mmCIF file of C-alpha atoms in Angstrom:
data_model
loop_
_atom_site.group_PDB
_atom_site.id
_atom_site.type_symbol
_atom_site.label_atom_id
_atom_site.label_comp_id
_atom_site.label_asym_id
_atom_site.label_seq_id
_atom_site.Cartn_x
_atom_site.Cartn_y
_atom_site.Cartn_z
ATOM 1 C CA MET A 694 -7.613 -6.446 -16.217
ATOM 2 C CA ARG A 695 -8.929 -9.804 -17.369
ATOM 3 C CA LEU A 696 -11.978 -11.560 -15.941
ATOM 4 C CA GLU A 697 -9.857 -14.508 -14.762
ATOM 5 C CA GLU A 698 -7.714 -12.154 -12.653
ATOM 6 C CA ILE A 699 -10.802 -10.570 -11.104
ATOM 7 C CA LYS A 700 -12.220 -14.009 -10.276
ATOM 8 C CA GLU A 701 -8.863 -14.931 -8.682
ATOM 9 C CA ILE A 702 -9.020 -11.801 -6.507
ATOM 10 C CA MET A 703 -12.618 -12.566 -5.513
ATOM 11 C CA LYS A 704 -11.629 -16.117 -4.538
ATOM 12 C CA ALA A 705 -8.671 -14.835 -2.475
ATOM 13 C CA MET A 706 -10.949 -12.306 -0.759
ATOM 14 C CA GLU A 707 -13.357 -15.065 0.243
ATOM 15 C CA GLU A 708 -10.601 -17.441 1.399
ATOM 16 C CA ASN A 709 -8.971 -14.733 3.529
ATOM 17 C CA GLY A 710 -12.181 -13.208 4.899
ATOM 18 C CA LEU A 711 -11.603 -9.819 3.245
ATOM 19 C CA SER A 712 -14.686 -7.685 2.697
ATOM 20 C CA SER A 713 -13.133 -5.177 0.285
ATOM 21 C CA PHE A 714 -10.295 -4.773 -2.207
ATOM 22 C CA GLU A 715 -9.186 -1.693 -4.115
ATOM 23 C CA TYR A 716 -6.583 -1.393 -6.848
ATOM 24 C CA GLN A 717 -5.465 1.631 -8.818
ATOM 25 C CA GLU A 718 -2.862 1.917 -11.528
ATOM 26 C CA GLY A 719 -2.821 4.800 -13.941
ATOM 27 C CA ASN A 720 -6.374 5.485 -15.064
ATOM 28 C CA ILE A 721 -7.723 2.103 -13.926
ATOM 29 C CA HIS A 722 -9.462 1.866 -10.550
ATOM 30 C CA ILE A 723 -10.951 -1.415 -9.371
ATOM 31 C CA SER A 724 -13.051 -1.668 -6.235
ATOM 32 C CA LEU A 725 -14.405 -5.015 -4.999
ATOM 33 C CA ARG A 726 -16.714 -5.257 -1.982
ATOM 34 C CA ARG A 727 -18.276 -8.382 -0.502
ATOM 35 C CA GLY A 728 -21.568 -8.179 1.302
ATOM 36 C CA GLU A 729 -24.446 -10.507 1.901
ATOM 37 C CA GLY A 730 -23.914 -12.709 -1.146
ATOM 38 C CA THR A 731 -22.886 -9.871 -3.456
ATOM 39 C CA THR A 732 -19.615 -8.709 -4.912
ATOM 40 C CA GLU A 733 -19.367 -5.401 -6.698
ATOM 41 C CA TYR A 734 -16.958 -4.690 -9.557
ATOM 42 C CA LYS A 735 -16.273 -1.291 -11.017
ATOM 43 C CA GLN A 736 -13.598 -0.272 -13.520
ATOM 44 C CA GLU A 737 -13.196 3.371 -14.395
ATOM 45 C CA THR A 738 -11.382 4.415 -17.534
ATOM 46 C CA GLU A 739 -11.009 8.103 -16.736
ATOM 47 C CA PRO A 740 -8.226 9.247 -14.400
ATOM 48 C CA VAL A 741 -9.132 8.863 -10.754
ATOM 49 C CA ASN A 742 -8.033 11.811 -8.630
ATOM 50 C CA GLU A 743 -9.426 10.577 -5.331
ATOM 51 C CA ILE A 744 -9.886 7.088 -3.967
ATOM 52 C CA LYS A 745 -12.882 6.622 -1.717
ATOM 53 C CA ALA A 746 -12.624 4.013 1.034
ATOM 54 C CA GLU A 747 -15.042 2.562 3.545
ATOM 55 C CA ASN A 748 -15.276 4.423 6.860
ATOM 56 C CA SER A 749 -13.923 1.393 8.724
ATOM 57 C CA ILE A 750 -10.839 1.286 6.508
ATOM 58 C CA ASN A 751 -10.269 5.018 6.962
ATOM 59 C CA LYS A 752 -10.635 4.603 10.732
ATOM 60 C CA GLU A 753 -8.043 1.794 10.747
ATOM 61 C CA ASN A 754 -5.670 3.896 8.623
ATOM 62 C CA ASP A 755 -6.175 6.901 10.909
ATOM 63 C CA GLU A 756 -5.378 4.760 13.950
ATOM 64 C CA THR A 757 -2.278 3.306 12.242
ATOM 65 C CA LEU A 758 -1.103 6.743 11.103
ATOM 66 C CA GLU A 759 -1.676 8.091 14.606
ATOM 67 C CA LYS A 760 0.364 5.226 16.080
ATOM 68 C CA ASN A 761 3.173 5.942 13.596
ATOM 69 C CA ALA A 762 2.834 9.716 13.841
ATOM 70 C CA PRO A 763 5.978 11.816 13.615
ATOM 71 C CA ASP A 764 7.784 12.627 16.814
ATOM 72 C CA LYS A 765 7.070 16.088 18.233
ATOM 73 C CA LYS A 766 10.811 16.813 18.363
ATOM 74 C CA ASN A 767 11.028 16.537 14.552
ATOM 75 C CA ILE A 768 8.056 18.860 14.047
ATOM 76 C CA GLU A 769 9.501 21.397 16.459
ATOM 77 C CA ALA A 770 12.835 21.177 14.638
ATOM 78 C CA GLY A 771 11.021 21.986 11.376
ATOM 79 C CA GLU A 772 11.541 18.492 9.963
ATOM 80 C CA PRO A 773 8.176 16.689 9.972
ATOM 81 C CA ASP A 774 8.215 12.998 9.079
ATOM 82 C CA LYS A 775 6.691 11.907 5.804
ATOM 83 C CA ILE A 776 4.803 8.604 5.558
ATOM 84 C CA VAL A 777 4.914 6.370 2.464
ATOM 85 C CA LEU A 778 1.644 4.408 2.212
ATOM 86 C CA SER A 779 0.915 1.153 0.412
ATOM 87 C CA PRO A 780 -0.915 1.892 -2.840
ATOM 88 C CA LEU A 781 -2.566 -1.541 -2.857
ATOM 89 C CA VAL A 782 -3.263 -4.757 -0.952
ATOM 90 C CA GLY A 783 -0.563 -7.402 -1.256
ATOM 91 C CA VAL A 784 2.574 -8.927 0.220
ATOM 92 C CA PHE A 785 5.436 -6.562 1.080
ATOM 93 C CA TYR A 786 9.038 -7.462 0.244
ATOM 94 C CA LYS A 787 12.093 -5.515 1.450
ATOM 95 C CA ALA A 788 14.334 -6.861 -1.341
ATOM 96 C CA SER A 789 14.103 -8.021 -4.948
ATOM 97 C CA SER A 790 14.886 -11.624 -3.945
ATOM 98 C CA PRO A 791 15.401 -13.593 -0.723
ATOM 99 C CA GLU A 792 19.202 -13.486 -1.179
ATOM 100 C CA ALA A 793 19.374 -9.766 -2.056
ATOM 101 C CA GLU A 794 20.058 -6.920 0.349
ATOM 102 C CA PRO A 795 17.011 -4.823 1.328
ATOM 103 C CA PHE A 796 16.328 -1.846 -0.918
ATOM 104 C CA VAL A 797 16.570 0.434 2.137
ATOM 105 C CA LYS A 798 16.865 0.212 5.908
ATOM 106 C CA ALA A 799 16.485 2.680 8.757
ATOM 107 C CA GLY A 800 19.119 5.398 8.525
ATOM 108 C CA ASP A 801 19.535 5.223 4.732
ATOM 109 C CA ARG A 802 19.326 8.442 2.713
ATOM 110 C CA VAL A 803 16.741 8.210 -0.086
ATOM 111 C CA SER A 804 15.803 10.339 -3.080
ATOM 112 C CA LYS A 805 12.421 10.933 -4.630
ATOM 113 C CA GLY A 806 11.709 8.079 -7.068
ATOM 114 C CA GLN A 807 14.087 5.612 -5.390
ATOM 115 C CA VAL A 808 12.675 2.091 -4.899
ATOM 116 C CA LEU A 809 11.967 1.393 -1.214
ATOM 117 C CA GLY A 810 10.317 -2.019 -1.482
ATOM 118 C CA ILE A 811 7.913 -4.181 -3.463
ATOM 119 C CA VAL A 812 4.252 -5.081 -2.963
ATOM 120 C CA GLU A 813 3.182 -8.238 -4.778
ATOM 121 C CA ALA A 814 -0.456 -8.349 -5.855
ATOM 122 C CA MET A 815 -1.920 -10.964 -8.197
ATOM 123 C CA LYS A 816 1.576 -12.250 -9.007
ATOM 124 C CA LEU A 817 2.625 -8.763 -10.145
ATOM 125 C CA MET A 818 5.570 -7.065 -8.437
ATOM 126 C CA ASN A 819 4.826 -3.372 -7.833
ATOM 127 C CA GLU A 820 7.807 -1.226 -6.884
ATOM 128 C CA ILE A 821 7.148 1.239 -4.077
ATOM 129 C CA GLU A 822 9.056 4.427 -4.809
ATOM 130 C CA SER A 823 9.898 7.189 -2.392
ATOM 131 C CA GLU A 824 7.748 10.265 -2.764
ATOM 132 C CA TYR A 825 10.291 12.283 -0.783
ATOM 133 C CA ASP A 826 13.961 13.088 -0.384
ATOM 134 C CA GLY A 827 15.235 12.375 3.125
ATOM 135 C CA ILE A 828 16.364 9.719 5.551
ATOM 136 C CA VAL A 829 14.438 6.531 6.280
ATOM 137 C CA GLU A 830 13.510 6.844 9.929
ATOM 138 C CA ALA A 831 11.650 3.529 10.116
ATOM 139 C CA VAL A 832 10.496 0.600 8.013
ATOM 140 C CA LEU A 833 7.019 0.035 9.464
ATOM 141 C CA VAL A 834 6.332 -3.465 8.095
ATOM 142 C CA ASP A 835 8.174 -6.777 8.090
ATOM 143 C CA ASN A 836 9.356 -8.695 5.051
ATOM 144 C CA GLU A 837 6.637 -10.911 3.524
ATOM 145 C CA GLU A 838 3.947 -9.191 5.616
ATOM 146 C CA LEU A 839 0.462 -8.815 4.131
ATOM 147 C CA VAL A 840 -0.236 -5.091 3.756
ATOM 148 C CA GLU A 841 -3.506 -3.255 3.230
ATOM 149 C CA TYR A 842 -4.300 -0.364 0.919
ATOM 150 C CA GLY A 843 -3.205 2.883 2.604
ATOM 151 C CA GLN A 844 -1.125 1.128 5.298
ATOM 152 C CA PRO A 845 2.015 3.061 6.312
ATOM 153 C CA LEU A 846 5.162 1.322 5.032
ATOM 154 C CA PHE A 847 7.988 3.803 5.646
ATOM 155 C CA ARG A 848 8.577 6.907 7.740
ATOM 156 C CA ILE A 849 10.981 9.399 6.162
ATOM 157 C CA ARG A 850 12.306 12.609 7.689
#
């Protein structure tokens, strides 16, 4: 990642009142945090197996996951829901262009690796692929909605 891109992220964080930003792709992990006049930048070159987040972010994710928790009837039937989370902060798109049909909608059958949507970050379009085989039970975000790292995007059963 180039310095200009990092500066652009830092500027966007300040303009939007964000206190943290995390990005991971392959073996690159970037974590930016704003505090009292300081911004921290860290880039790791070894593979990252675990992403650490602030307690407040984890609490928000826990509350969101709890709100979107699978229905008890599915668990009792032996079919627990699976949640697809946003891997980064950005803008979510349901389709490849405004005129195109959505990649998926509730009720569609999906396969592991199938594109479910796109998250745009720093003018890069990142395809969100299904981690599961199943049926899309719900699309949990709206088109062009700003999404956070770890935010639930899809519920699949």
